[in-house]
Short mmCIF file of C-alpha atoms in Angstrom, two decimals:
data_model
loop_
_atom_site.label_atom_id
_atom_site.label_comp_id
_atom_site.label_asym_id
_atom_site.label_seq_id
_atom_site.Cartn_x
_atom_site.Cartn_y
_atom_site.Cartn_z
CA MET A 18 2.14 -33.57 -22.61
CA TRP A 19 4.71 -31.19 -24.11
CA ILE A 20 1.91 -28.78 -24.96
CA ILE A 21 0.83 -28.66 -21.31
CA VAL A 22 4.42 -28.17 -20.15
CA ALA A 23 4.96 -25.42 -22.70
CA ALA A 24 1.76 -23.70 -21.61
CA LEU A 25 2.78 -23.86 -17.96
CA VAL A 26 6.25 -22.52 -18.70
CA GLY A 27 4.78 -19.77 -20.84
CA GLY A 28 2.31 -18.85 -18.13
CA VAL A 29 5.02 -18.65 -15.47
CA ALA A 30 7.21 -16.56 -17.78
CA LEU A 31 4.34 -14.16 -18.48
CA LEU A 32 3.53 -13.74 -14.80
CA SER A 33 7.20 -13.23 -13.95
CA TYR A 34 7.50 -10.62 -16.69
CA ASN A 35 4.56 -8.77 -15.14
CA ASP A 36 6.06 -8.89 -11.64
CA VAL A 37 5.99 -5.53 -9.81
CA SER A 38 9.38 -4.66 -8.33
CA THR A 39 9.45 -3.23 -4.81
CA ASP A 40 13.16 -2.38 -4.85
CA VAL A 41 14.09 1.11 -3.71
CA THR A 42 16.01 2.54 -6.64
CA SER A 43 18.56 5.36 -6.54
CA ASP A 44 15.90 7.62 -8.05
CA ASP A 45 13.46 6.59 -5.30
CA ALA A 46 16.06 7.45 -2.66
CA ILE A 47 16.54 10.93 -4.13
CA TYR A 48 12.83 11.68 -4.19
CA ALA A 49 12.15 10.12 -0.80
CA GLU A 50 14.62 12.59 0.64
CA ARG A 51 13.13 15.46 -1.36
CA ILE A 52 9.59 14.67 -0.24
CA LEU A 53 10.58 14.39 3.40
CA ARG A 54 12.54 17.66 3.35
CA GLU A 55 9.79 19.62 1.61
CA THR A 56 7.18 18.44 4.10
CA GLU A 57 9.34 19.30 7.13
CA HIS A 58 10.24 15.72 7.97
CA GLY A 59 13.88 15.96 6.94
CA ASN A 60 14.98 14.73 10.35
CA LEU A 61 14.06 11.20 9.23
CA ILE A 62 16.57 11.10 6.37
CA ALA A 63 19.67 10.14 8.33
CA GLN A 64 17.98 7.44 10.39
CA LYS A 65 17.15 3.85 9.71
CA THR A 66 14.34 1.96 11.41
CA PRO A 67 13.95 3.48 14.91
CA GLN A 68 14.83 1.02 17.64
CA SER A 69 11.90 1.86 19.93
CA PHE A 70 8.27 1.19 19.13
CA ALA A 71 7.45 4.82 19.97
CA GLY A 72 10.05 5.98 17.46
CA GLN A 73 8.68 3.65 14.81
CA ILE A 74 5.18 5.05 15.27
CA GLU A 75 6.42 8.64 15.04
CA THR A 76 8.19 7.80 11.78
CA ILE A 77 5.09 6.07 10.34
CA PHE A 78 2.91 9.10 11.11
CA ALA A 79 5.52 11.40 9.55
CA VAL A 80 5.86 9.38 6.33
CA GLN A 81 2.10 9.20 5.88
CA ASP A 82 1.85 12.94 6.43
CA ALA A 83 4.65 13.60 3.95
CA VAL A 84 2.96 11.65 1.16
CA LEU A 85 -0.51 13.07 1.79
CA SER A 86 0.95 16.58 1.91
CA ILE A 87 3.00 16.32 -1.28
CA ALA A 88 0.15 14.61 -3.19
CA ASP A 89 -2.79 16.48 -1.71
CA GLU A 90 -4.85 16.59 -4.89
CA ASN A 91 -7.14 13.60 -5.50
CA ARG A 92 -6.17 12.91 -9.09
CA GLY A 93 -4.69 9.60 -10.10
CA ILE A 94 -1.61 9.23 -12.26
CA PRO A 95 -2.93 8.07 -15.67
CA PHE A 96 -2.82 4.42 -16.73
CA ASP A 97 0.14 3.11 -18.71
CA ARG A 98 2.58 5.57 -17.16
CA PRO A 99 5.22 5.26 -14.42
CA ARG A 100 3.93 5.97 -10.91
CA GLU A 101 7.03 5.95 -8.72
CA LEU A 102 8.13 8.58 -6.20
CA SER A 103 9.44 10.99 -8.83
CA ASP A 104 6.15 10.80 -10.72
CA LEU A 105 4.05 11.42 -7.63
CA TYR A 106 6.32 14.30 -6.63
CA GLN A 107 6.00 15.97 -10.02
CA ALA A 108 2.24 15.39 -10.27
CA ARG A 109 1.59 16.66 -6.73
CA ALA A 110 -1.48 14.44 -6.87
CA GLY A 111 -2.55 10.83 -6.58
CA LEU A 112 -5.16 8.36 -5.47
CA CYS A 113 -4.92 5.49 -3.02
CA PHE A 114 -2.93 3.26 -5.38
CA ASP A 115 -0.39 6.02 -6.04
CA ARG A 116 -0.02 7.19 -2.45
CA SER A 117 0.26 3.71 -0.96
CA ARG A 118 3.13 2.95 -3.35
CA ALA A 119 4.87 6.15 -2.22
CA ILE A 120 4.35 5.37 1.47
CA GLU A 121 5.81 1.91 0.94
CA LYS A 122 8.84 3.17 -0.96
CA ILE A 123 9.71 5.81 1.65
CA LEU A 124 9.23 3.45 4.60
CA SER A 125 11.35 0.85 2.80
CA SER A 126 14.08 3.44 2.25
CA LEU A 127 14.08 4.00 6.02
CA GLY A 128 14.54 0.31 6.75
CA PHE A 129 10.97 -0.83 7.43
CA SER A 130 9.39 -4.01 6.10
CA VAL A 131 6.15 -3.25 4.26
CA ARG A 132 3.49 -5.05 2.27
CA HIS A 133 0.89 -3.76 -0.15
CA ALA A 134 -2.77 -4.72 0.21
CA PHE A 135 -5.55 -4.55 -2.35
CA VAL A 136 -8.79 -4.26 -0.37
CA ALA A 137 -12.16 -5.09 -1.93
CA SER A 138 -15.63 -4.68 -0.49
CA THR A 139 -17.70 -7.83 -0.12
CA ARG A 140 -20.86 -6.02 0.90
CA GLY A 141 -22.44 -6.33 -2.54
CA THR A 142 -20.99 -9.67 -3.58
CA GLY A 143 -20.95 -11.71 -0.37
CA SER A 144 -17.84 -13.47 -1.62
CA PRO A 145 -14.11 -12.60 -1.70
CA LEU A 146 -13.67 -14.33 -5.06
CA ARG A 147 -16.64 -12.53 -6.60
CA SER A 148 -15.31 -9.23 -5.30
CA PHE A 149 -11.95 -9.77 -6.99
CA LEU A 150 -13.55 -10.89 -10.24
CA THR A 151 -16.38 -8.36 -10.46
CA PRO A 152 -15.47 -5.18 -12.37
CA LYS A 153 -15.92 -1.89 -10.53
CA THR A 154 -16.22 -3.54 -7.12
CA GLN A 155 -15.40 -0.89 -4.53
CA SER A 156 -11.72 -1.19 -3.73
CA HIS A 157 -8.92 0.53 -1.86
CA ALA A 158 -5.12 0.30 -1.64
CA VAL A 159 -3.43 0.42 1.75
CA THR A 160 -0.09 -0.46 3.30
CA GLU A 161 0.90 -2.63 6.22
CA VAL A 162 4.19 -1.91 7.98
CA LYS A 163 5.96 -4.19 10.44
CA THR A 164 6.61 -2.76 13.90
CA ASP A 165 8.15 -4.31 16.98
CA ARG A 166 4.63 -5.17 18.13
CA GLY A 167 3.30 -6.52 14.85
CA TRP A 168 1.91 -5.38 11.51
CA LEU A 169 0.03 -2.08 11.35
CA VAL A 170 -2.24 -0.82 8.56
CA ILE A 171 -1.73 2.66 7.07
CA ASP A 172 -4.44 4.39 5.07
CA SER A 173 -3.39 6.10 1.84
CA ASN A 174 -6.14 8.73 1.60
CA ARG A 175 -6.71 9.71 5.21
CA ARG A 176 -4.45 10.51 8.16
CA TRP A 177 -5.47 7.31 9.87
CA ILE A 178 -3.37 4.35 10.95
CA GLY A 179 -4.32 1.19 12.84
CA LEU A 180 -3.02 2.19 16.27
CA THR A 181 -5.27 1.84 19.30
CA GLU A 182 -5.41 4.19 22.24
CA GLY A 183 -3.44 1.56 24.14
CA SER A 184 -0.65 1.61 21.52
CA LYS A 185 -1.60 -1.73 19.99
CA PRO A 186 -0.99 -2.03 16.24
CA VAL A 187 -3.95 -3.30 14.22
CA ASP A 188 -3.56 -5.08 10.87
CA LEU A 189 -6.21 -5.84 8.26
CA ALA A 190 -6.91 -9.28 9.67
CA ALA A 191 -7.65 -7.88 13.12
CA LEU A 192 -9.58 -4.96 11.67
CA ARG A 193 -11.84 -7.29 9.73
CA GLU A 194 -12.53 -9.38 12.82
CA THR A 195 -13.15 -6.54 15.28
CA LYS A 196 -15.28 -4.49 12.87
CA ALA A 197 -13.20 -1.46 13.92
CA GLN A 198 -14.61 -1.35 17.44
CA GLN A 199 -11.54 0.42 18.77
CA ASP A 200 -10.56 3.63 20.49
CA TRP A 201 -7.82 5.01 18.28
CA ASP A 202 -4.65 6.78 19.33
CA PRO A 203 -5.24 10.53 19.84
CA ARG A 204 -2.64 11.30 17.16
CA VAL A 205 -4.87 9.69 14.52
CA LYS A 206 -6.36 12.80 12.92
CA ASP A 207 -8.96 11.41 10.52
CA PRO A 208 -11.76 8.86 10.89
CA MET A 209 -11.20 5.45 9.40
CA SER A 210 -12.33 4.85 5.83
CA PRO A 211 -15.96 3.68 5.88
CA MET A 212 -14.99 0.82 3.60
CA LEU A 213 -12.84 -0.69 6.34
CA SER A 214 -15.74 -0.75 8.79
CA GLU A 215 -17.86 -2.81 6.38
CA PRO A 216 -17.32 -6.39 5.14
CA PHE A 217 -14.17 -6.58 3.04
CA THR A 218 -11.50 -8.93 1.78
CA TYR A 219 -7.89 -8.22 0.86
CA LEU A 220 -4.96 -9.65 -1.05
CA PHE A 221 -1.33 -8.83 -0.35
CA GLY A 222 0.86 -8.15 -3.36
CA LEU A 223 -1.93 -7.26 -5.81
CA TYR A 224 -1.50 -3.74 -7.23
CA SER A 225 -4.14 -3.85 -9.94
CA ARG A 226 -6.48 -6.30 -11.63
CA HIS A 227 -6.12 -4.64 -15.03
CA GLY A 228 -2.33 -4.57 -15.46
CA ARG A 229 -2.06 -0.91 -16.46
CA PHE A 230 -0.25 0.51 -13.45
CA TYR A 231 3.21 -0.97 -13.98
CA PRO A 232 5.29 -2.06 -17.00
CA PRO A 233 4.85 -3.85 -19.34
CA TYR A 234 1.24 -2.51 -19.14
CA MET A 235 -0.36 -5.75 -20.28
CA PRO A 236 -3.91 -6.96 -19.46
CA VAL A 237 -2.53 -9.21 -16.72
CA PRO A 238 -2.84 -8.25 -13.01
CA ASP A 239 0.02 -6.19 -11.57
CA VAL A 240 1.41 -8.39 -8.79
CA ASP A 241 4.53 -8.56 -6.65
CA TRP A 242 4.88 -12.32 -6.40
CA GLY A 243 7.22 -12.03 -3.44
CA GLN A 244 4.36 -10.71 -1.32
CA ILE A 245 1.89 -13.43 -2.25
CA ARG A 246 3.37 -15.61 0.50
CA TYR A 247 1.81 -13.31 3.08
CA ASN A 248 -1.62 -14.48 1.99
CA LEU A 249 -0.64 -18.04 2.85
CA THR A 250 1.05 -17.45 6.20
CA ASP A 251 -0.97 -14.70 7.92
#
């Protein structure tokens, strides 16, 4: 019995050690301000979460634009290296997993509640579990942000957010059910990612399956365990 208990304790300790922190550090705050100022969105710095839904949407569009503008080159930060706001700022490049992290950190610094989503295609596997376990399954990293009218999905590669023409926020759950049959808000500049219009599954709190995005860079999935609860309640 003690062997089982020891194994369980060891497993929990290992997973906790590999937990991805979502805290906004003092360094994050500095670079959030720098990114916003350099992309002409400095007016957001002094404010916290806007009280009106319209103000929240304006801020979400601005933060997405800031990150896509500062990291406009499609080149991922290498494995086994830090990928926080300062790193993205200095690289001036990133891929979906880098940009989504930046979007989340800046929105968090402005007082929003956010959650990270690992999205995997199920077109070729026909199964959510198989998609998560199959290497090189097509995947994407996006963000959901909480507004006064509900959670809203933000793409990390395109200037697209889940906001309908009637100002209804759309989250991943709704997007998967409706198959994207929506008229989007006129301020949405880019078409939705094709992957989101096909069968997909998603998992909140999963940053990577390989463990090489965040310290300690071990072959254990990078996960924020605090966000896992969203998979059980939504």
